[in-house]
Coordinates of N, CA and C in Angstrom, one line a residue:
M1 N 0.8 -1.2 0.0 CA 0.0 0.0 0.0 C 0.9 1.2 0.0
V2 N 0.5 2.2 -0.9 CA 1.4 3.4 -1.0 C 0.9 4.4 0.0
H3 N 1.9 5.0 0.8 CA 1.7 6.0 1.8 C 2.3 7.3 1.4
L4 N 1.7 8.4 2.0 CA 2.2 9.7 1.7 C 3.7 9.9 2.1
R5 N 4.1 9.2 3.2 CA 5.4 9.3 3.7 C 6.4 8.8 2.6
D6 N 6.0 7.9 1.7 CA 6.9 7.4 0.7 C 7.4 8.5 -0.3
F7 N 6.6 9.6 -0.4 CA 6.9 10.7 -1.3 C 7.5 11.9 -0.6
V8 N 7.6 11.8 0.7 CA 8.1 13.0 1.4 C 9.5 13.3 1.1
E9 N 10.4 12.3 1.1 CA 11.8 12.6 0.9 C 12.1 13.2 -0.5
P10 N 11.6 12.6 -1.6 CA 11.8 13.2 -2.9 C 11.3 14.6 -3.0
I11 N 10.1 14.9 -2.5 CA 9.5 16.2 -2.6 C 10.4 17.2 -1.8
A12 N 10.9 16.8 -0.6 CA 11.7 17.6 0.2 C 13.0 18.0 -0.6
L13 N 13.6 17.0 -1.2 CA 14.8 17.3 -2.0 C 14.6 18.3 -3.1
L14 N 13.5 18.1 -3.9 CA 13.2 19.0 -5.0 C 12.9 20.4 -4.5
L15 N 12.2 20.6 -3.4 CA 11.9 21.9 -2.8 C 13.1 22.5 -2.4
A16 N 14.0 21.8 -1.8 CA 15.3 22.4 -1.3 C 16.1 22.8 -2.4
A17 N 16.2 22.1 -3.5 CA 17.0 22.5 -4.7 C 16.4 23.8 -5.3
F18 N 15.1 23.8 -5.4 CA 14.4 24.9 -6.0 C 14.6 26.2 -5.2
A19 N 14.5 26.0 -3.9 CA 14.7 27.2 -3.0 C 16.1 27.7 -3.1
G20 N 17.1 26.8 -3.2 CA 18.5 27.2 -3.3 C 18.7 28.0 -4.6
L21 N 18.1 27.6 -5.7 CA 18.2 28.3 -7.0 C 17.6 29.7 -6.9
L22 N 16.4 29.8 -6.3 CA 15.8 31.1 -6.1 C 16.6 32.0 -5.3
F23 N 17.2 31.4 -4.2 CA 18.0 32.3 -3.3 C 19.2 32.8 -4.1
V24 N 19.9 32.0 -4.8 CA 21.0 32.5 -5.6 C 20.6 33.5 -6.6
A25 N 19.5 33.3 -7.3 CA 19.0 34.2 -8.3 C 18.7 35.6 -7.7
S26 N 18.0 35.6 -6.6 CA 17.6 36.8 -5.9 C 18.9 37.6 -5.4
F27 N 19.9 36.8 -5.0 CA 21.1 37.5 -4.5 C 21.8 38.1 -5.6
L28 N 21.9 37.4 -6.8 CA 22.6 38.0 -8.0 C 21.8 39.2 -8.5
S29 N 20.5 39.2 -8.4 CA 19.7 40.3 -8.9 C 19.9 41.5 -8.0
H30 N 20.1 41.2 -6.7 CA 20.3 42.4 -5.8 C 21.6 43.0 -6.1
L31 N 22.7 42.2 -6.3 CA 24.0 42.8 -6.6 C 24.0 43.6 -7.9
H32 N 23.2 43.1 -8.9 CA 23.1 43.8 -10.2 C 22.4 45.1 -10.0
A33 N 21.4 45.1 -9.2 CA 20.7 46.3 -9.0 C 21.6 47.4 -8.4
R34 N 22.4 47.0 -7.5 CA 23.2 48.0 -6.8 C 24.3 48.5 -7.7
S35 N 24.8 47.6 -8.6 CA 25.8 48.1 -9.6 C 25.2 49.1 -10.6
E36 N 23.9 48.8 -10.9 CA 23.2 49.7 -11.9 C 23.0 51.1 -11.2
H37 N 22.9 51.1 -9.9 CA 22.7 52.3 -9.2 C 23.8 53.3 -9.4
Y38 N 25.0 52.8 -9.5 CA 26.2 53.7 -9.6 C 26.5 54.0 -11.1
H39 N 26.0 53.3 -12.0 CA 26.4 53.5 -13.4 C 25.4 54.4 -14.2
F40 N 24.2 54.4 -13.8 CA 23.2 55.2 -14.5 C 23.0 56.5 -13.7
E41 N 22.2 57.3 -14.3 CA 21.9 58.5 -13.7 C 21.1 58.2 -12.4
R42 N 21.1 59.2 -11.5 CA 20.5 59.0 -10.2 C 19.1 58.7 -10.3
K43 N 18.4 59.5 -11.1 CA 16.9 59.2 -11.2 C 16.6 57.9 -11.8
A44 N 17.2 57.7 -13.0 CA 16.9 56.5 -13.7 C 17.4 55.3 -12.9
G45 N 18.6 55.5 -12.4 CA 19.1 54.4 -11.6 C 18.3 54.1 -10.4
H46 N 17.8 55.1 -9.7 CA 16.9 54.9 -8.6 C 15.7 54.1 -8.9
E47 N 15.1 54.5 -10.1 CA 13.8 53.8 -10.5 C 14.1 52.4 -10.8
R48 N 15.2 52.2 -11.6 CA 15.5 50.8 -12.0 C 15.9 49.9 -10.8
A49 N 16.7 50.6 -10.0 CA 17.1 49.9 -8.7 C 16.0 49.5 -7.8
H50 N 15.0 50.5 -7.8 CA 13.8 50.3 -7.0 C 13.1 49.1 -7.5
H51 N 12.9 49.0 -8.9 CA 12.2 47.9 -9.5 C 12.9 46.6 -9.2
L52 N 14.3 46.6 -9.4 CA 15.0 45.4 -9.2 C 15.0 45.0 -7.7
T53 N 15.1 46.0 -6.9 CA 15.0 45.6 -5.4 C 13.7 45.0 -5.1
L54 N 12.6 45.5 -5.6 CA 11.3 44.9 -5.3 C 11.2 43.5 -5.8
W55 N 11.8 43.3 -7.1 CA 11.8 41.9 -7.6 C 12.6 41.0 -6.8
G56 N 13.8 41.5 -6.3 CA 14.6 40.7 -5.4 C 14.0 40.3 -4.1
R57 N 13.2 41.3 -3.5 CA 12.5 41.0 -2.3 C 11.4 39.9 -2.5
A58 N 10.8 40.0 -3.7 CA 9.8 39.0 -4.0 C 10.4 37.6 -4.1
M59 N 11.6 37.6 -4.8 CA 12.3 36.4 -4.9 C 12.7 35.8 -3.5
L60 N 13.1 36.7 -2.6 CA 13.5 36.3 -1.3 C 12.3 35.7 -0.5
I61 N 11.1 36.4 -0.7 CA 9.9 35.9 0.0 C 9.6 34.5 -0.5
V62 N 9.6 34.3 -1.9 CA 9.3 33.0 -2.4 C 10.3 32.0 -1.9
A63 N 11.6 32.4 -1.9 CA 12.6 31.4 -1.4 C 12.4 31.1 0.1
A64 N 12.0 32.1 0.9 CA 11.7 31.8 2.3 C 10.5 30.9 2.4
A65 N 9.5 31.1 1.5 CA 8.4 30.2 1.6 C 8.7 28.7 1.3
L66 N 9.6 28.6 0.2 CA 10.0 27.3 -0.1 C 10.9 26.6 1.0
V67 N 11.8 27.4 1.6 CA 12.5 26.9 2.7 C 11.6 26.5 3.9
G68 N 10.6 27.3 4.1 CA 9.7 26.9 5.2 C 8.9 25.7 4.9
G69 N 8.6 25.5 3.5 CA 7.9 24.2 3.2 C 8.8 23.0 3.4
V70 N 10.1 23.2 3.0 CA 11.1 22.1 3.3 C 11.2 21.8 4.7
L71 N 11.2 22.9 5.6 CA 11.3 22.6 7.0 C 10.1 21.9 7.5
I72 N 8.9 22.3 7.0 CA 7.7 21.7 7.4 C 7.7 20.2 7.0
V73 N 8.1 19.9 5.8 CA 8.2 18.5 5.3 C 9.2 17.7 6.2
D74 N 10.3 18.4 6.5 CA 11.3 17.7 7.3 C 10.7 17.5 8.7
G75 N 10.0 18.5 9.2 CA 9.4 18.3 10.5 C 8.4 17.2 10.5
F76 N 7.6 17.1 9.4 CA 6.7 15.9 9.3 C 7.4 14.6 9.3
K77 N 8.6 14.6 8.6 CA 9.4 13.3 8.6 C 9.9 13.0 10.0
L78 N 10.4 14.1 10.6 CA 10.9 13.9 12.0 C 9.8 13.5 13.0
D79 N 8.6 14.1 12.8 CA 7.5 13.7 13.6 C 7.2 12.2 13.5
G80 N 7.2 11.8 12.2 CA 6.9 10.3 11.9 C 8.0 9.5 12.5
F81 N 9.3 9.9 12.3 CA 10.4 9.1 12.9 C 10.3 9.1 14.4
A82 N 10.0 10.3 15.0 CA 9.9 10.3 16.5 C 8.8 9.5 16.9
G83 N 7.6 9.5 16.2 CA 6.5 8.6 16.6 C 6.9 7.2 16.6
R84 N 7.6 6.8 15.5 CA 8.0 5.4 15.4 C 9.0 5.0 16.5
A85 N 9.9 6.0 16.8 CA 10.9 5.8 17.9 C 10.2 5.6 19.2
I86 N 9.2 6.5 19.5 CA 8.4 6.5 20.7 C 7.7 5.1 20.8
N87 N 7.0 4.8 19.7 CA 6.3 3.5 19.7 C 7.2 2.3 20.0
E88 N 8.4 2.3 19.4 CA 9.4 1.3 19.6 C 9.9 1.3 21.1
S89 N 10.1 2.5 21.6 CA 10.6 2.6 23.0 C 9.5 2.1 24.0
V90 N 8.3 2.5 23.7 CA 7.2 2.1 24.6 C 7.0 0.6 24.5
S91 N 7.1 0.1 23.2 CA 6.9 -1.4 23.1 C 8.0 -2.1 23.8
G92 N 9.3 -1.6 23.7 CA 10.4 -2.3 24.4 C 10.3 -2.2 25.9
A93 N 9.8 -1.0 26.3 CA 9.6 -0.8 27.8 C 8.5 -1.8 28.3
I94 N 7.4 -1.9 27.5 CA 6.4 -2.8 27.9 C 6.9 -4.2 28.0
T95 N 7.7 -4.6 26.9 CA 8.2 -6.0 26.9 C 9.1 -6.2 28.1
A96 N 10.0 -5.2 28.3 CA 11.0 -5.4 29.5 C 10.2 -5.4 30.8
S97 N 9.1 -4.6 30.9 CA 8.3 -4.6 32.1 C 7.7 -6.0 32.3
A98 N 7.2 -6.5 31.2 CA 6.5 -7.8 31.3 C 7.5 -8.9 31.7
I99 N 8.7 -8.8 31.1 CA 9.7 -9.8 31.5 C 10.1 -9.6 33.0
T100 N 10.3 -8.3 33.4 CA 10.7 -8.1 34.8 C 9.6 -8.5 35.8
A101 N 8.3 -8.3 35.3 CA 7.2 -8.6 36.2 C 6.8 -10.0 36.2
S102 N 7.5 -10.8 35.4 CA 7.1 -12.3 35.4 C 7.4 -12.9 36.8
P103 N 6.6 -13.7 37.4 CA 6.7 -14.2 38.7 C 8.0 -15.0 38.9
T104 N 8.7 -14.8 39.9 CA 9.9 -15.6 40.2 C 9.5 -17.0 40.7
P105 N 10.1 -18.0 40.2 CA 9.7 -19.4 40.6 C 10.0 -19.6 42.1
L106 N 9.1 -20.2 42.8 CA 9.3 -20.4 44.2 C 10.4 -21.5 44.4
P107 N 11.2 -21.3 45.5 CA 12.3 -22.3 45.8 C 11.7 -23.7 46.0
R108 N 12.5 -24.7 45.6 CA 12.0 -26.0 45.8 C 12.2 -26.4 47.3
A109 N 11.2 -27.1 47.7 CA 11.2 -27.5 49.1 C 12.3 -28.5 49.4
T110 N 13.0 -28.3 50.5 CA 14.1 -29.1 50.9 C 13.6 -30.2 51.8
P111 N 13.8 -31.5 51.6 CA 13.3 -32.5 52.5 C 14.0 -32.5 53.8
L112 N 13.2 -32.7 54.9 CA 13.8 -32.7 56.2 C 14.8 -33.9 56.4
P113 N 15.9 -33.7 57.1 CA 16.8 -34.8 57.3 C 16.2 -35.9 58.1
T114 N 16.5 -37.1 57.7 CA 16.0 -38.2 58.5 C 16.8 -38.5 59.7
A115 N 16.2 -39.0 60.7 CA 16.9 -39.3 61.9 C 17.9 -40.5 61.7
T116 N 19.1 -40.2 62.3 CA 20.1 -41.2 62.1 C 20.1 -42.2 63.3
P117 N 20.0 -43.5 63.1 CA 19.9 -44.4 64.2 C 21.2 -44.4 65.0
P118 N 21.2 -44.7 66.3 CA 22.4 -44.7 67.1 C 23.3 -45.8 66.6
P119 N 24.6 -45.6 66.6 CA 25.5 -46.6 66.2 C 25.4 -47.9 67.0
A120 N 25.7 -49.0 66.4 CA 25.7 -50.3 67.1 C 26.9 -50.4 68.0
P121 N 26.8 -51.1 69.1 CA 27.9 -51.3 70.0 C 29.1 -51.8 69.2
T122 N 30.2 -51.2 69.5 CA 31.5 -51.6 68.9 C 32.2 -52.7 69.7
R123 N 33.3 -53.2 69.1 CA 34.0 -54.2 69.7 C 34.7 -53.7 71.0
A124 N 35.0 -52.4 71.0 CA 35.6 -51.8 72.2 C 34.7 -51.9 73.4
M125 N 33.4 -51.7 73.2 CA 32.4 -51.8 74.3 C 32.4 -53.3 74.8
A126 N 32.3 -54.2 73.8 CA 32.3 -55.6 74.2 C 33.5 -56.0 74.9
S127 N 34.6 -55.4 74.6 CA 35.9 -55.8 75.3 C 35.8 -55.3 76.7
E128 N 35.2 -54.1 76.9 CA 35.1 -53.5 78.2 C 34.2 -54.4 79.1
G129 N 33.1 -54.9 78.5 CA 32.3 -55.9 79.3 C 33.1 -57.1 79.6
G130 N 34.0 -57.5 78.7 CA 34.8 -58.7 79.1 C 35.8 -58.4 80.2
A131 N 36.3 -57.1 80.2 CA 37.2 -56.8 81.2 C 36.6 -56.8 82.6
A132 N 35.2 -56.4 82.6 CA 34.5 -56.3 83.9 C 34.4 -57.7 84.4
A133 N 34.4 -58.7 83.5 CA 34.2 -60.1 84.0 C 35.6 -60.8 84.1
K134 N 36.6 -60.0 84.2 CA 38.0 -60.7 84.3 C 38.1 -61.4 85.6
R135 N 38.9 -62.5 85.6 CA 39.1 -63.3 86.8 C 39.8 -62.5 87.9
G136 N 39.2 -62.6 89.1 CA 39.8 -61.9 90.2 C 39.0 -61.9 91.5
L137 N 39.5 -61.2 92.5 CA 38.8 -61.1 93.8 C 38.7 -59.6 94.1
A138 N 37.7 -59.2 95.0 CA 37.4 -57.8 95.3 C 36.9 -57.8 96.8
L139 N 37.5 -56.9 97.6 CA 37.1 -56.8 99.0 C 35.7 -56.3 99.1
H140 N 34.9 -56.9 100.0 CA 33.5 -56.4 100.1 C 33.3 -55.7 101.5
A141 N 33.8 -56.3 102.6 CA 33.6 -55.7 103.9 C 34.4 -56.4 105.0
L142 N 34.6 -55.7 106.1 CA 35.2 -56.3 107.3 C 34.1 -56.3 108.4
A143 N 33.9 -57.4 109.0 CA 32.8 -57.5 110.0 C 33.1 -58.5 111.1
T144 N 32.2 -58.5 112.1 CA 32.4 -59.5 113.2 C 31.4 -60.6 113.2
G145 N 30.4 -60.6 112.2 CA 29.4 -61.7 112.2 C 28.8 -61.8 110.8
I146 N 27.9 -62.8 110.7 CA 27.2 -63.1 109.4 C 25.8 -63.5 109.8
D147 N 24.8 -63.0 109.0 CA 23.4 -63.4 109.3 C 23.0 -64.6 108.5
R148 N 21.8 -65.0 108.6 CA 21.3 -66.2 108.0 C 21.3 -66.1 106.4
A149 N 21.2 -64.8 105.9 CA 21.3 -64.6 104.5 C 22.7 -64.6 103.9
G150 N 23.7 -64.7 104.8 CA 25.1 -64.7 104.4 C 25.6 -63.3 104.3
L151 N 24.9 -62.3 104.8 CA 25.4 -60.9 104.8 C 26.2 -60.6 106.1
P152 N 27.2 -59.6 105.9 CA 28.0 -59.3 107.1 C 27.2 -58.5 108.1
T153 N 27.5 -58.7 109.4 CA 27.0 -57.9 110.5 C 28.2 -57.4 111.4
G154 N 27.9 -56.2 112.0 CA 29.0 -55.6 112.8 C 30.1 -55.1 111.9
V155 N 29.8 -54.5 110.8 CA 30.8 -54.0 109.8 C 31.5 -52.9 110.4
A156 N 32.9 -52.9 110.3 CA 33.7 -51.8 110.9 C 35.1 -52.0 110.4
T157 N 36.0 -51.0 110.7 CA 37.4 -51.1 110.4 C 38.2 -51.0 111.7
T158 N 37.5 -50.7 112.8 CA 38.2 -50.7 114.1 C 37.4 -51.6 115.1
F159 N 38.2 -52.5 115.8 CA 37.5 -53.5 116.6 C 38.2 -53.5 118.0
T160 N 37.5 -54.1 119.0 CA 38.1 -54.3 120.3 C 38.7 -55.7 120.5
P161 N 39.5 -55.9 121.5 CA 40.1 -57.2 121.7 C 39.1 -58.3 122.0
E162 N 37.9 -57.8 122.5 CA 36.9 -58.8 122.8 C 36.0 -59.2 121.6
A163 N 36.3 -58.7 120.4 CA 35.5 -59.1 119.3 C 35.6 -60.6 119.1
P164 N 34.4 -61.3 118.9 CA 34.4 -62.7 118.8 C 35.2 -63.3 117.7
T165 N 35.3 -62.5 116.6 CA 36.1 -62.9 115.4 C 36.2 -61.8 114.4
I166 N 37.1 -61.9 113.4 CA 37.1 -60.9 112.4 C 36.9 -61.7 111.0
L167 N 35.9 -61.2 110.3 CA 35.6 -61.8 109.0 C 35.9 -60.9 107.8
V168 N 36.6 -61.4 106.8 CA 36.9 -60.6 105.6 C 36.0 -61.1 104.5
F169 N 35.0 -60.3 104.1 CA 34.0 -60.7 103.0 C 34.6 -60.2 101.7
F170 N 34.6 -61.1 100.7 CA 35.0 -60.7 99.4 C 34.2 -61.4 98.3
D171 N 34.3 -60.8 97.1 CA 33.6 -61.3 95.9 C 34.6 -61.9 95.0
Y172 N 34.3 -63.0 94.3 CA 35.2 -63.5 93.3 C 34.4 -63.7 91.9
R173 N 35.2 -63.7 90.9 CA 34.6 -63.8 89.5 C 35.6 -64.7 88.7
Q174 N 35.0 -65.5 87.9 CA 35.8 -66.4 87.0 C 36.9 -67.2 87.8
A175 N 36.5 -67.5 89.0 CA 37.5 -68.2 89.9 C 36.9 -69.4 90.6
G176 N 35.9 -70.0 90.1 CA 35.3 -71.1 90.7 C 36.3 -72.3 90.9
G177 N 36.4 -72.8 92.2 CA 37.2 -73.9 92.5 C 38.7 -73.5 92.7
A178 N 39.0 -72.2 92.6 CA 40.4 -71.8 92.8 C 40.8 -71.8 94.3
T179 N 42.1 -71.6 94.6 CA 42.5 -71.6 96.0 C 42.8 -70.2 96.4
V180 N 42.3 -69.8 97.6 CA 42.5 -68.5 98.1 C 43.3 -68.6 99.4
R181 N 44.4 -67.8 99.4 CA 45.3 -67.8 100.6 C 45.2 -66.4 101.3
H182 N 45.1 -66.4 102.6 CA 45.1 -65.1 103.3 C 46.1 -65.1 104.5
A183 N 46.9 -64.1 104.5 CA 48.0 -64.0 105.5 C 47.7 -62.7 106.4
W184 N 47.7 -62.9 107.7 CA 47.3 -61.8 108.6 C 48.6 -61.3 109.3
F185 N 48.8 -60.0 109.2 CA 50.0 -59.3 109.8 C 49.5 -58.3 110.8
R186 N 50.2 -58.3 112.0 CA 50.0 -57.3 113.0 C 51.3 -56.5 113.2
D187 N 51.2 -55.2 112.9 CA 52.3 -54.3 113.0 C 53.5 -54.8 112.2
G188 N 53.2 -55.4 111.0 CA 54.2 -55.9 110.1 C 54.7 -57.3 110.3
N189 N 54.2 -58.0 111.3 CA 54.6 -59.3 111.7 C 53.5 -60.3 111.4
L190 N 53.8 -61.4 110.7 CA 52.8 -62.5 110.4 C 52.4 -63.1 111.7
V191 N 51.0 -63.1 111.9 CA 50.5 -63.7 113.1 C 49.5 -64.8 112.8
Y192 N 49.1 -64.9 111.5 CA 48.1 -66.0 111.2 C 48.1 -66.1 109.7
A193 N 47.9 -67.4 109.1 CA 47.8 -67.6 107.7 C 46.9 -68.8 107.5
A194 N 46.1 -68.8 106.4 CA 45.3 -70.0 106.1 C 45.0 -70.0 104.6
Q195 N 44.3 -71.0 104.1 CA 43.9 -71.1 102.7 C 42.6 -71.8 102.6
Q196 N 41.9 -71.7 101.5 CA 40.6 -72.3 101.3 C 40.3 -72.4 99.8
A197 N 39.5 -73.3 99.5 CA 39.0 -73.5 98.1 C 37.7 -72.8 97.9
L198 N 37.6 -72.1 96.8 CA 36.3 -71.4 96.5 C 35.3 -72.4 95.9
P199 N 34.0 -72.1 96.0 CA 33.0 -72.9 95.4 C 33.2 -73.1 93.9
T200 N 32.5 -74.0 93.3 CA 32.8 -74.3 91.9 C 32.1 -73.3 91.0
Q201 N 31.1 -72.6 91.4 CA 30.5 -71.7 90.5 C 31.5 -70.5 90.1
S202 N 31.3 -70.0 88.9 CA 32.3 -69.0 88.5 C 32.2 -67.7 89.3
F203 N 31.0 -67.3 89.7 CA 30.9 -66.0 90.4 C 30.3 -66.3 91.8
G204 N 30.6 -65.4 92.8 CA 30.0 -65.6 94.1 C 30.8 -64.8 95.1
S205 N 30.4 -65.0 96.4 CA 31.0 -64.4 97.6 C 31.6 -65.4 98.5
A206 N 32.6 -65.0 99.2 CA 33.2 -65.9 100.2 C 33.8 -65.1 101.4
V207 N 34.2 -65.9 102.4 CA 34.6 -65.2 103.7 C 35.9 -65.8 104.1
A208 N 36.9 -65.0 104.5 CA 38.1 -65.4 105.1 C 38.1 -65.1 106.6
E209 N 38.2 -66.0 107.5 CA 38.0 -65.8 108.9 C 39.3 -65.9 109.7
W210 N 39.4 -65.0 110.7 CA 40.5 -65.0 111.7 C 40.3 -66.1 112.6
K211 N 41.3 -67.0 112.7 CA 41.2 -68.1 113.7 C 42.4 -68.2 114.5
G212 N 43.0 -67.1 114.7 CA 44.3 -67.0 115.5 C 44.0 -66.9 116.9
K213 N 45.0 -66.3 117.6 CA 45.0 -66.1 119.1 C 43.9 -65.2 119.5
R214 N 43.2 -65.5 120.6 CA 42.2 -64.7 121.2 C 42.4 -64.5 122.7
P215 N 42.1 -63.4 123.2 CA 41.5 -62.2 122.5 C 42.6 -61.6 121.6
L216 N 42.1 -60.8 120.7 CA 42.9 -60.1 119.7 C 43.9 -59.2 120.4
E217 N 45.1 -59.2 120.0 CA 46.0 -58.2 120.5 C 45.8 -56.8 119.8
R218 N 46.1 -55.8 120.6 CA 45.9 -54.5 120.0 C 47.0 -54.2 119.0
G219 N 46.7 -53.4 118.0 CA 47.6 -53.1 116.9 C 47.0 -52.9 115.6
R220 N 47.8 -52.6 114.6 CA 47.3 -52.4 113.2 C 47.5 -53.7 112.4
Y221 N 46.4 -54.2 111.8 CA 46.4 -55.5 111.1 C 46.3 -55.2 109.6
E222 N 46.9 -56.2 108.9 CA 46.9 -56.1 107.5 C 46.6 -57.6 107.0
V223 N 45.6 -57.7 106.1 CA 45.3 -59.1 105.6 C 45.6 -59.1 104.1
R224 N 46.6 -59.9 103.7 CA 47.0 -60.0 102.3 C 46.3 -61.2 101.7
V225 N 45.5 -61.0 100.7 CA 44.7 -62.1 100.1 C 45.2 -62.3 98.7
S226 N 45.4 -63.6 98.3 CA 45.9 -63.9 96.9 C 45.0 -65.0 96.3
L227 N 45.0 -65.1 95.0 CA 44.2 -66.0 94.3 C 45.2 -66.9 93.5
D228 N 45.3 -68.2 93.9 CA 46.3 -69.0 93.2 C 47.7 -68.4 93.2
D229 N 48.1 -67.9 94.4 CA 49.4 -67.3 94.6 C 49.6 -66.0 93.9
E230 N 48.5 -65.4 93.3 CA 48.6 -64.1 92.7 C 48.0 -63.1 93.6
P231 N 48.7 -62.0 94.1 CA 48.1 -61.0 95.0 C 46.8 -60.5 94.4
A232 N 45.7 -60.4 95.3 CA 44.4 -60.0 94.8 C 44.1 -58.7 95.5
F233 N 44.1 -58.6 96.8 CA 43.8 -57.3 97.5 C 44.4 -57.4 98.9
V234 N 44.3 -56.2 99.6 CA 44.8 -56.1 101.0 C 43.7 -55.4 101.8
A235 N 43.4 -56.0 103.0 CA 42.4 -55.4 103.9 C 43.1 -54.9 105.2
N236 N 42.7 -53.7 105.6 CA 43.4 -53.2 106.8 C 42.3 -52.9 107.9
F237 N 42.7 -53.1 109.2 CA 41.8 -52.8 110.3 C 42.7 -52.6 111.5
E238 N 42.1 -52.1 112.6 CA 42.8 -51.8 113.8 C 42.1 -52.4 115.0
V239 N 42.8 -52.9 116.0 CA 42.3 -53.4 117.2 C 42.8 -52.5 118.3
R240 N 41.9 -52.0 119.1 CA 42.3 -51.1 120.3 C 41.3 -51.1 121.4

């Protein structure tokens, strides 16, 4: 489809060329009129110069009109170009705004961490349990009697010479049927010694009894107990 804007540029060029020619012609006419003014008589020269000047002014007016037309045409072109530029800018801005205003995707949900089960018992723990069951003896109490349940009575670490006896209660483990020896010292001197066989079960309790001289002599006593000739523990008490 043919638009008026397609003819704007050729028309503008023609008008500009024509206006330029008119301007040159009017300028030359003006110069000629002034030269005639000095070569002819004053009166005749004035009249002719007057006519030439009027013609030159008319030519200048026409040239100015043509230049104005060219400017108007150029302004029309500029207006069309500016309109297109504005439309393109607005279109680009709308597109950019649409892109900017597009919703940001929501972050993806992160799954909650699962509970970690506690670690299984290691061999180190099992070995500790084995160490707890290691073969040996352990002092339980010093007492002067024993009840029907086999528990110590009169538990103490200081006794009188009139005490009926002194009993050393101890526990044993992994030592069923082993031999226990106990040596009694008073003030560093051996005053009594004995030995006994433990029951056959692996774990249990046993008693080592003083069966030495009575009444007990005053002093500091030390009972050294061993399991199959291996030192196990030492029990200390005092008689006063």
